[in-house]
Amino acid sequence: MEEGGEFIRGGRALVIGTFGVIATTKALSLGVGAVGALLVGIIGAVGGSLVRDLLLGLPVSFLQVGSLFAAAAGAGAAVLILLVTLGVGVPIAGAIAVGVTALLRLAAVRFDWRFPEQRALPWPWRFRPRMRGAGG
């Protein structure tokens, strides 16, 4: 669970969406394709939030195990790209994308939605080096 009250969590979620929208819009304006703009949007949201957390001395949000941080940023960037492709104006599409990102992030925090954690594979699939005896 993220630190802070509802106001802080809401602000952090809006910041994720804002950084993602700025990066995605910039990529689209420079002629990057949809997939490239999606990746730039995710990287912009995660990177911007990383800088924000470091400057404020907070724990880095996206490093929490299983959090839907980048997934929410990706969903917002995808919504922005879809709306711009359909002819919606960038300011309106950007506002909607920020809202989608923030709502997904807040819902993930509120309802404790997480990706599965990493687990070790069972023995036959995991490499174990053989130990040789002293004689050979």
PDB file of C-alpha atoms in Angstrom:
ATOM      1  CA  MET A   1       0.000   0.000   0.000  1.00  0.00           C
ATOM      2  CA  GLU A   2       1.284   3.460  -0.835  1.00  0.00           C
ATOM      3  CA  GLU A   3       2.171   5.881   1.912  1.00  0.00           C
ATOM      4  CA  GLY A   4       0.110   8.992   2.591  1.00  0.00           C
ATOM      5  CA  GLY A   5      -3.549   9.816   2.724  1.00  0.00           C
ATOM      6  CA  GLU A   6      -6.136   9.841  -0.020  1.00  0.00           C
ATOM      7  CA  PHE A   7      -5.059  13.294  -1.200  1.00  0.00           C
ATOM      8  CA  ILE A   8      -1.415  12.221  -1.601  1.00  0.00           C
ATOM      9  CA  ARG A   9      -2.359   8.976  -3.377  1.00  0.00           C
ATOM     10  CA  GLY A  10      -4.657  10.900  -5.723  1.00  0.00           C
ATOM     11  CA  GLY A  11      -1.954  13.444  -6.475  1.00  0.00           C
ATOM     12  CA  ARG A  12       0.600  10.726  -7.184  1.00  0.00           C
ATOM     13  CA  ALA A  13      -1.842   8.982  -9.532  1.00  0.00           C
ATOM     14  CA  LEU A  14      -2.509  12.238 -11.403  1.00  0.00           C
ATOM     15  CA  VAL A  15       1.226  12.848 -11.740  1.00  0.00           C
ATOM     16  CA  ILE A  16       1.717   9.396 -13.313  1.00  0.00           C
ATOM     17  CA  GLY A  17      -0.970  10.194 -15.865  1.00  0.00           C
ATOM     18  CA  THR A  18       0.363  13.670 -16.556  1.00  0.00           C
ATOM     19  CA  PHE A  19       3.920  12.506 -17.202  1.00  0.00           C
ATOM     20  CA  GLY A  20       2.596   9.719 -19.439  1.00  0.00           C
ATOM     21  CA  VAL A  21       0.407  12.088 -21.441  1.00  0.00           C
ATOM     22  CA  ILE A  22       3.207  14.621 -21.921  1.00  0.00           C
ATOM     23  CA  ALA A  23       5.625  11.949 -23.148  1.00  0.00           C
ATOM     24  CA  THR A  24       3.075  10.229 -25.411  1.00  0.00           C
ATOM     25  CA  THR A  25       1.908  13.517 -26.932  1.00  0.00           C
ATOM     26  CA  LYS A  26       5.487  14.596 -27.607  1.00  0.00           C
ATOM     27  CA  ALA A  27       6.253  11.267 -29.298  1.00  0.00           C
ATOM     28  CA  LEU A  28       3.140  11.513 -31.478  1.00  0.00           C
ATOM     29  CA  SER A  29       3.952  15.103 -32.446  1.00  0.00           C
ATOM     30  CA  LEU A  30       7.413  13.984 -33.604  1.00  0.00           C
ATOM     31  CA  GLY A  31       5.899  11.334 -35.884  1.00  0.00           C
ATOM     32  CA  VAL A  32       6.687   8.260 -33.811  1.00  0.00           C
ATOM     33  CA  GLY A  33       4.341   5.354 -34.521  1.00  0.00           C
ATOM     34  CA  ALA A  34       1.702   4.128 -32.099  1.00  0.00           C
ATOM     35  CA  VAL A  35       3.837   1.390 -30.514  1.00  0.00           C
ATOM     36  CA  GLY A  36       6.813   3.721 -30.082  1.00  0.00           C
ATOM     37  CA  ALA A  37       4.594   6.427 -28.594  1.00  0.00           C
ATOM     38  CA  LEU A  38       3.130   3.869 -26.182  1.00  0.00           C
ATOM     39  CA  LEU A  39       6.602   2.872 -24.997  1.00  0.00           C
ATOM     40  CA  VAL A  40       7.716   6.487 -24.698  1.00  0.00           C
ATOM     41  CA  GLY A  41       4.574   7.258 -22.677  1.00  0.00           C
ATOM     42  CA  ILE A  42       5.218   4.402 -20.246  1.00  0.00           C
ATOM     43  CA  ILE A  43       8.883   5.337 -19.868  1.00  0.00           C
ATOM     44  CA  GLY A  44       7.958   8.996 -19.380  1.00  0.00           C
ATOM     45  CA  ALA A  45       5.390   8.174 -16.690  1.00  0.00           C
ATOM     46  CA  VAL A  46       7.694   5.817 -14.822  1.00  0.00           C
ATOM     47  CA  GLY A  47      10.755   8.055 -15.189  1.00  0.00           C
ATOM     48  CA  GLY A  48       8.932  11.203 -14.179  1.00  0.00           C
ATOM     49  CA  SER A  49       7.475   9.521 -11.127  1.00  0.00           C
ATOM     50  CA  LEU A  50      10.901   8.145 -10.228  1.00  0.00           C
ATOM     51  CA  VAL A  51      12.381  11.651 -10.286  1.00  0.00           C
ATOM     52  CA  ARG A  52       9.439  12.983  -8.250  1.00  0.00           C
ATOM     53  CA  ASP A  53       9.886  10.285  -5.585  1.00  0.00           C
ATOM     54  CA  LEU A  54      13.642  10.833  -5.392  1.00  0.00           C
ATOM     55  CA  LEU A  55      13.316  14.613  -5.086  1.00  0.00           C
ATOM     56  CA  LEU A  56      10.699  14.261  -2.339  1.00  0.00           C
ATOM     57  CA  GLY A  57      12.629  11.539  -0.492  1.00  0.00           C
ATOM     58  CA  LEU A  58       9.768   9.039  -0.849  1.00  0.00           C
ATOM     59  CA  PRO A  59      10.027   5.314  -1.538  1.00  0.00           C
ATOM     60  CA  VAL A  60      10.073   4.710  -5.298  1.00  0.00           C
ATOM     61  CA  SER A  61       6.504   3.741  -6.209  1.00  0.00           C
ATOM     62  CA  PHE A  62       7.038   1.593  -9.258  1.00  0.00           C
ATOM     63  CA  LEU A  63       9.525  -0.701  -7.498  1.00  0.00           C
ATOM     64  CA  GLN A  64       6.824  -2.163  -5.261  1.00  0.00           C
ATOM     65  CA  VAL A  65       6.411  -5.854  -6.064  1.00  0.00           C
ATOM     66  CA  GLY A  66       3.416  -6.559  -8.266  1.00  0.00           C
ATOM     67  CA  SER A  67       2.119  -2.988  -8.424  1.00  0.00           C
ATOM     68  CA  LEU A  68       0.113  -1.942 -11.463  1.00  0.00           C
ATOM     69  CA  PHE A  69       2.164   1.207 -11.882  1.00  0.00           C
ATOM     70  CA  ALA A  70       3.466   0.800 -15.439  1.00  0.00           C
ATOM     71  CA  ALA A  71       0.295  -1.010 -16.512  1.00  0.00           C
ATOM     72  CA  ALA A  72      -1.819   1.994 -15.522  1.00  0.00           C
ATOM     73  CA  ALA A  73       0.586   4.298 -17.386  1.00  0.00           C
ATOM     74  CA  GLY A  74       0.390   2.036 -20.442  1.00  0.00           C
ATOM     75  CA  ALA A  75      -3.399   2.008 -20.367  1.00  0.00           C
ATOM     76  CA  GLY A  76      -3.500   5.803 -20.214  1.00  0.00           C
ATOM     77  CA  ALA A  77      -1.022   6.136 -23.077  1.00  0.00           C
ATOM     78  CA  ALA A  78      -2.999   3.616 -25.145  1.00  0.00           C
ATOM     79  CA  VAL A  79      -6.231   5.543 -24.553  1.00  0.00           C
ATOM     80  CA  LEU A  80      -4.523   8.765 -25.621  1.00  0.00           C
ATOM     81  CA  ILE A  81      -3.169   7.199 -28.811  1.00  0.00           C
ATOM     82  CA  LEU A  82      -6.559   5.673 -29.635  1.00  0.00           C
ATOM     83  CA  LEU A  83      -8.451   8.926 -29.088  1.00  0.00           C
ATOM     84  CA  VAL A  84      -5.976  11.005 -31.106  1.00  0.00           C
ATOM     85  CA  THR A  85      -6.142   8.436 -33.914  1.00  0.00           C
ATOM     86  CA  LEU A  86      -9.946   8.721 -33.869  1.00  0.00           C
ATOM     87  CA  GLY A  87      -9.683  12.499 -34.282  1.00  0.00           C
ATOM     88  CA  VAL A  88     -10.343  13.692 -30.739  1.00  0.00           C
ATOM     89  CA  GLY A  89      -8.454  16.870 -29.868  1.00  0.00           C
ATOM     90  CA  VAL A  90      -5.217  16.428 -27.944  1.00  0.00           C
ATOM     91  CA  PRO A  91      -6.310  18.459 -24.865  1.00  0.00           C
ATOM     92  CA  ILE A  92      -9.501  16.425 -24.463  1.00  0.00           C
ATOM     93  CA  ALA A  93      -7.748  13.121 -25.200  1.00  0.00           C
ATOM     94  CA  GLY A  94      -4.989  14.059 -22.754  1.00  0.00           C
ATOM     95  CA  ALA A  95      -7.437  14.845 -19.971  1.00  0.00           C
ATOM     96  CA  ILE A  96      -9.262  11.565 -20.522  1.00  0.00           C
ATOM     97  CA  ALA A  97      -5.966   9.644 -20.568  1.00  0.00           C
ATOM     98  CA  VAL A  98      -4.824  11.261 -17.299  1.00  0.00           C
ATOM     99  CA  GLY A  99      -8.173  10.281 -15.778  1.00  0.00           C
ATOM    100  CA  VAL A 100      -7.910   6.686 -16.981  1.00  0.00           C
ATOM    101  CA  THR A 101      -4.373   6.360 -15.630  1.00  0.00           C
ATOM    102  CA  ALA A 102      -5.269   7.901 -12.279  1.00  0.00           C
ATOM    103  CA  LEU A 103      -8.412   5.808 -11.858  1.00  0.00           C
ATOM    104  CA  LEU A 104      -6.606   2.572 -12.678  1.00  0.00           C
ATOM    105  CA  ARG A 105      -3.764   3.389 -10.284  1.00  0.00           C
ATOM    106  CA  LEU A 106      -6.129   4.417  -7.488  1.00  0.00           C
ATOM    107  CA  ALA A 107      -8.254   1.300  -8.013  1.00  0.00           C
ATOM    108  CA  ALA A 108      -5.126  -0.872  -7.930  1.00  0.00           C
ATOM    109  CA  VAL A 109      -4.064   0.685  -4.628  1.00  0.00           C
ATOM    110  CA  ARG A 110      -7.569   0.644  -3.128  1.00  0.00           C
ATOM    111  CA  PHE A 111      -8.448  -2.942  -4.080  1.00  0.00           C
ATOM    112  CA  ASP A 112      -4.866  -4.268  -3.795  1.00  0.00           C
ATOM    113  CA  TRP A 113      -4.709  -5.380  -7.425  1.00  0.00           C
ATOM    114  CA  ARG A 114      -1.288  -6.876  -8.134  1.00  0.00           C
ATOM    115  CA  PHE A 115       0.582  -8.872 -10.705  1.00  0.00           C
ATOM    116  CA  PRO A 116       1.717 -12.304  -9.514  1.00  0.00           C
ATOM    117  CA  GLU A 117       5.053 -12.355  -7.729  1.00  0.00           C
ATOM    118  CA  GLN A 118       8.069 -14.081  -9.169  1.00  0.00           C
ATOM    119  CA  ARG A 119       8.571 -17.688  -8.025  1.00  0.00           C
ATOM    120  CA  ALA A 120      11.371 -20.183  -8.480  1.00  0.00           C
ATOM    121  CA  LEU A 121      10.753 -22.907 -11.039  1.00  0.00           C
ATOM    122  CA  PRO A 122      10.409 -26.512  -9.794  1.00  0.00           C
ATOM    123  CA  TRP A 123      13.527 -28.693  -9.763  1.00  0.00           C
ATOM    124  CA  PRO A 124      13.517 -30.299 -13.263  1.00  0.00           C
ATOM    125  CA  TRP A 125      13.457 -26.893 -14.923  1.00  0.00           C
ATOM    126  CA  ARG A 126      15.942 -25.173 -12.680  1.00  0.00           C
ATOM    127  CA  PHE A 127      19.649 -25.589 -13.368  1.00  0.00           C
ATOM    128  CA  ARG A 128      21.640 -27.066 -10.510  1.00  0.00           C
ATOM    129  CA  PRO A 129      25.361 -27.563 -11.011  1.00  0.00           C
ATOM    130  CA  ARG A 130      26.712 -30.994 -10.159  1.00  0.00           C
ATOM    131  CA  MET A 131      29.092 -31.182  -7.264  1.00  0.00           C
ATOM    132  CA  ARG A 132      32.109 -33.320  -7.904  1.00  0.00           C
ATOM    133  CA  GLY A 133      33.705 -35.357  -5.174  1.00  0.00           C
ATOM    134  CA  ALA A 134      37.261 -34.845  -3.974  1.00  0.00           C
ATOM    135  CA  GLY A 135      38.520 -37.663  -6.169  1.00  0.00           C
ATOM    136  CA  GLY A 136      37.404 -36.480  -9.450  1.00  0.00           C
TER     137      GLY A 136
END
